[in-house]
C-alpha atoms as a PDB file:
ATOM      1  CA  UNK A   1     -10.597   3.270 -34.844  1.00  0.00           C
ATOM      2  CA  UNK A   2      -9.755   3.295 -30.687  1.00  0.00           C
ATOM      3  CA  UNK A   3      -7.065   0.788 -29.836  1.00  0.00           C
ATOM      4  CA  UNK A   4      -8.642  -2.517 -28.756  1.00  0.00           C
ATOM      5  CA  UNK A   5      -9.041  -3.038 -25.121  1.00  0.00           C
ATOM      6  CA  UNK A   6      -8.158  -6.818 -24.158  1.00  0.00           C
ATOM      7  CA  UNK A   7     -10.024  -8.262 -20.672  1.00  0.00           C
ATOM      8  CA  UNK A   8      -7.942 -11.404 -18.893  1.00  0.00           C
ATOM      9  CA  UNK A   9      -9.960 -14.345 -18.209  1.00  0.00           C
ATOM     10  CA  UNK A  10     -11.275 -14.707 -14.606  1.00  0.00           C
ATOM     11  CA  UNK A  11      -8.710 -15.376 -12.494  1.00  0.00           C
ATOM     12  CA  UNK A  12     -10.908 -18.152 -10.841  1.00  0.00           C
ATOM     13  CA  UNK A  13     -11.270 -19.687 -14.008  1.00  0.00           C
ATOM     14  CA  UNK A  14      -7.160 -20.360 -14.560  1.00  0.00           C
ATOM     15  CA  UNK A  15      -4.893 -21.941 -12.149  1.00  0.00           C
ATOM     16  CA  UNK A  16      -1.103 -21.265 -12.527  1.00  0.00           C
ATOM     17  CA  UNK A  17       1.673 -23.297 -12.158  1.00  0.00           C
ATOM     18  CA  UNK A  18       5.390 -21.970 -12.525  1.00  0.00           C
ATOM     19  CA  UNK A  19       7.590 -24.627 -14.403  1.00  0.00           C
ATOM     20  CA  UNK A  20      11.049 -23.317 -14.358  1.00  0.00           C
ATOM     21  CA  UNK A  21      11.432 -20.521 -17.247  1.00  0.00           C
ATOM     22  CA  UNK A  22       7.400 -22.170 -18.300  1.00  0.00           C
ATOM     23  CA  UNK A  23       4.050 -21.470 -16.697  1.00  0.00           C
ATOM     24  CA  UNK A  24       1.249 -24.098 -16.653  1.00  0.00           C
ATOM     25  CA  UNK A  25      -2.083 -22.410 -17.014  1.00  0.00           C
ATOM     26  CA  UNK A  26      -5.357 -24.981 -16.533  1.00  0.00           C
ATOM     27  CA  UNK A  27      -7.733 -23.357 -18.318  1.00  0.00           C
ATOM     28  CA  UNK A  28     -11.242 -24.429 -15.937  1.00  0.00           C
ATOM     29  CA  UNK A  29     -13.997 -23.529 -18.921  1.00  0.00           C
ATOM     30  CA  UNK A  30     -12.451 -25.216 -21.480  1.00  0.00           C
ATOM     31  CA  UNK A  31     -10.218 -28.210 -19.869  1.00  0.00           C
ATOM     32  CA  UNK A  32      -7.042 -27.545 -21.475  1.00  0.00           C
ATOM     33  CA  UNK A  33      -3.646 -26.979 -19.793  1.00  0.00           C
ATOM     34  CA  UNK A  34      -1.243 -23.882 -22.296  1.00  0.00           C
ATOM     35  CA  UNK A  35       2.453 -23.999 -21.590  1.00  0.00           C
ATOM     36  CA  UNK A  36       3.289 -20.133 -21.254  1.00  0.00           C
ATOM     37  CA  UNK A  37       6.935 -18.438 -22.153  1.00  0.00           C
ATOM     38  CA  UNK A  38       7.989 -15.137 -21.193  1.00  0.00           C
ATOM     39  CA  UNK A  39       6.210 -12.616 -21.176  1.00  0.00           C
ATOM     40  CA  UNK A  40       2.966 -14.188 -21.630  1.00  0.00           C
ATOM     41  CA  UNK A  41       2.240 -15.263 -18.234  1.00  0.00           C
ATOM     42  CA  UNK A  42       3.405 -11.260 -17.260  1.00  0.00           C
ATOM     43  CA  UNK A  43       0.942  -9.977 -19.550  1.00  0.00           C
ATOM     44  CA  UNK A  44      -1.811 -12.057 -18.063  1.00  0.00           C
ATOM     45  CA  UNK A  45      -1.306 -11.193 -14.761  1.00  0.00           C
ATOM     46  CA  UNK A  46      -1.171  -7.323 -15.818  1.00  0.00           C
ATOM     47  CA  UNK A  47      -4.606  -8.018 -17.235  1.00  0.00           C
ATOM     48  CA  UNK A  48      -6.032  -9.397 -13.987  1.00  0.00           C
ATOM     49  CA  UNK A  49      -5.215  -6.197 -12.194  1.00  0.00           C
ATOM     50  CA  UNK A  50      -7.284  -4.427 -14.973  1.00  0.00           C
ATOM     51  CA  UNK A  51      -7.852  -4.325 -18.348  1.00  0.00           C
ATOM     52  CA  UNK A  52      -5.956  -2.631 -21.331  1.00  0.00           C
ATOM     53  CA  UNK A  53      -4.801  -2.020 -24.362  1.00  0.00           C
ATOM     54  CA  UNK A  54      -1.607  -3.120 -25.581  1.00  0.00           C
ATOM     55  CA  UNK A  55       0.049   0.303 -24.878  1.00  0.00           C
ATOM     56  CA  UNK A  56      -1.287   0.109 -21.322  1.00  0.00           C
ATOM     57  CA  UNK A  57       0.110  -3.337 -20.835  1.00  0.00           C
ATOM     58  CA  UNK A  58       3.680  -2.231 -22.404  1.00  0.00           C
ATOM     59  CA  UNK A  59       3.073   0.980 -19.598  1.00  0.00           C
ATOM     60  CA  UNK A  60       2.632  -1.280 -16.631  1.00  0.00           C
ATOM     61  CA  UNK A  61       5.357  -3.975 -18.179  1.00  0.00           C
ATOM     62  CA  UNK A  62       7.737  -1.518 -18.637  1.00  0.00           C
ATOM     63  CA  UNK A  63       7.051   0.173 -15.076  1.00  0.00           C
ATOM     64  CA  UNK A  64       6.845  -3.587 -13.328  1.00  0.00           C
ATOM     65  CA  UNK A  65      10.018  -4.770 -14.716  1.00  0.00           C
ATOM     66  CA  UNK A  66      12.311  -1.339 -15.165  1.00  0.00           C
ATOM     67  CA  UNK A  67      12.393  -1.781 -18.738  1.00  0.00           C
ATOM     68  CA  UNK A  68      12.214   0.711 -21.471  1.00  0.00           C
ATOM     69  CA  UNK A  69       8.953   1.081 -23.376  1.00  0.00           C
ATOM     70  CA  UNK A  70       9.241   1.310 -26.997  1.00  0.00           C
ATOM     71  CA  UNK A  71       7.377   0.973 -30.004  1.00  0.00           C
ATOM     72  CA  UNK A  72       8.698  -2.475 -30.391  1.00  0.00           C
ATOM     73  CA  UNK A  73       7.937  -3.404 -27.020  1.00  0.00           C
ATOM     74  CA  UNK A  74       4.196  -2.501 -27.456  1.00  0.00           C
ATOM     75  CA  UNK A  75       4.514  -4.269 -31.031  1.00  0.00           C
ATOM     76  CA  UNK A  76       5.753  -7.828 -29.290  1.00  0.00           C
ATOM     77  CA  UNK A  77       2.596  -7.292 -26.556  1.00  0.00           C
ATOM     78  CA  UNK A  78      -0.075  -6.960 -29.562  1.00  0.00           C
ATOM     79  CA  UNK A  79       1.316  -9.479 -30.966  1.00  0.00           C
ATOM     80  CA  UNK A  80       1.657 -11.622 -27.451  1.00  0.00           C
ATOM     81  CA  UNK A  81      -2.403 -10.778 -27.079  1.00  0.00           C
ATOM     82  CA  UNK A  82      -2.799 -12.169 -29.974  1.00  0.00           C
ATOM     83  CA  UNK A  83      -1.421 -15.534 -29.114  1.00  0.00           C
ATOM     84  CA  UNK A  84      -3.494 -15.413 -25.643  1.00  0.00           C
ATOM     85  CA  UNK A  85      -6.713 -14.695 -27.931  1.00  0.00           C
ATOM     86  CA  UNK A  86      -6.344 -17.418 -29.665  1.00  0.00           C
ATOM     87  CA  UNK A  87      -5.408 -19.513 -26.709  1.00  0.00           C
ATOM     88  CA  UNK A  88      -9.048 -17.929 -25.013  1.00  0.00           C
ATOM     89  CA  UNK A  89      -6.735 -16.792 -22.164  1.00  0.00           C
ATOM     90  CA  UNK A  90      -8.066 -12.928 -22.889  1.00  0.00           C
ATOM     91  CA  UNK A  91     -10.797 -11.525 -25.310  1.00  0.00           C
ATOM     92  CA  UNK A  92     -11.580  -8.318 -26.579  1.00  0.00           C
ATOM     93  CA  UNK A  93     -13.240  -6.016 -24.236  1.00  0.00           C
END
Protein backbone atom coordinates (compact mmCIF):
# COMPACT_ATOMS: atom_id res chain seq x y z
CA UNK A 1 0.00 0.00 0.00
CA UNK A 2 1.75 3.73 -0.99
CA UNK A 3 2.26 5.85 2.09
CA UNK A 4 -0.71 8.20 2.58
CA UNK A 5 -0.34 11.62 1.24
CA UNK A 6 -1.91 14.28 3.79
CA UNK A 7 -3.22 17.88 2.04
CA UNK A 8 -3.30 21.06 4.73
CA UNK A 9 -6.46 22.85 4.84
CA UNK A 10 -6.64 26.10 2.78
CA UNK A 11 -4.68 28.48 4.19
CA UNK A 12 -7.59 31.04 3.71
CA UNK A 13 -9.71 28.92 5.58
CA UNK A 14 -7.38 29.07 9.07
CA UNK A 15 -6.14 32.11 10.71
CA UNK A 16 -3.12 31.76 13.09
CA UNK A 17 -2.37 33.24 16.13
CA UNK A 18 1.03 32.61 18.07
CA UNK A 19 0.35 32.34 21.93
CA UNK A 20 3.67 32.06 23.54
CA UNK A 21 4.97 28.25 23.20
CA UNK A 22 0.75 27.75 21.78
CA UNK A 23 -0.73 28.58 18.40
CA UNK A 24 -4.42 29.60 18.02
CA UNK A 25 -5.78 28.24 14.80
CA UNK A 26 -9.64 29.58 13.88
CA UNK A 27 -10.76 27.07 11.91
CA UNK A 28 -13.30 29.39 9.20
CA UNK A 29 -15.48 26.11 7.85
CA UNK A 30 -16.18 24.75 10.92
CA UNK A 31 -16.10 27.72 13.69
CA UNK A 32 -13.85 26.25 16.12
CA UNK A 33 -10.62 27.75 17.52
CA UNK A 34 -7.58 24.31 18.27
CA UNK A 35 -4.85 25.28 20.66
CA UNK A 36 -1.65 23.87 18.78
CA UNK A 37 1.79 22.59 20.64
CA UNK A 38 4.95 22.01 19.02
CA UNK A 39 5.33 20.73 16.24
CA UNK A 40 1.88 20.79 15.09
CA UNK A 41 1.60 24.23 13.95
CA UNK A 42 5.29 23.35 11.97
CA UNK A 43 3.75 20.53 10.34
CA UNK A 44 0.85 22.58 9.11
CA UNK A 45 2.67 25.15 7.69
CA UNK A 46 4.99 22.45 5.84
CA UNK A 47 1.72 21.24 4.39
CA UNK A 48 0.70 24.63 3.00
CA UNK A 49 3.84 24.82 0.96
CA UNK A 50 2.77 21.38 -0.51
CA UNK A 51 1.51 18.30 0.30
CA UNK A 52 3.14 15.04 1.73
CA UNK A 53 3.53 12.17 3.31
CA UNK A 54 4.75 11.85 6.67
CA UNK A 55 8.34 11.03 5.49
CA UNK A 56 8.24 14.16 3.33
CA UNK A 57 7.12 16.28 6.21
CA UNK A 58 9.95 14.67 8.64
CA UNK A 59 12.37 15.64 5.21
CA UNK A 60 11.40 19.26 5.15
CA UNK A 61 11.16 19.35 9.27
CA UNK A 62 14.32 18.01 9.62
CA UNK A 63 15.90 20.33 6.77
CA UNK A 64 13.79 23.58 8.25
CA UNK A 65 14.89 23.15 11.71
CA UNK A 66 18.63 21.36 11.41
CA UNK A 67 17.42 18.41 13.08
CA UNK A 68 18.17 14.83 12.47
CA UNK A 69 15.58 12.72 10.69
CA UNK A 70 14.94 9.43 12.12
CA UNK A 71 12.58 6.77 12.15
CA UNK A 72 11.17 8.12 15.31
CA UNK A 73 10.95 11.47 14.07
CA UNK A 74 8.76 10.37 11.07
CA UNK A 75 6.86 8.04 13.71
CA UNK A 76 5.90 11.31 16.08
CA UNK A 77 4.76 13.23 12.51
CA UNK A 78 2.26 10.21 11.57
CA UNK A 79 1.23 10.23 14.60
CA UNK A 80 1.03 14.35 14.82
CA UNK A 81 -1.20 13.97 11.32
CA UNK A 82 -3.17 12.02 12.98
CA UNK A 83 -4.15 14.43 15.66
CA UNK A 84 -4.59 17.28 12.82
CA UNK A 85 -7.03 14.67 11.00
CA UNK A 86 -9.01 14.41 13.56
CA UNK A 87 -8.90 18.07 14.37
CA UNK A 88 -9.99 18.55 10.22
CA UNK A 89 -6.84 20.73 10.08
CA UNK A 90 -5.47 18.21 7.08
CA UNK A 91 -7.16 15.21 5.23
CA UNK A 92 -5.97 12.55 3.22
CA UNK A 93 -5.02 13.44 -0.23
Amino acid sequence: MPPTTWVAAAPDRLASQQLDVLSAVFDRASGQTHLLAEPLPQILAVLNNAPGTSLDVANRLSISFDIEESDSLAQRISECLDELAALGLVVKA
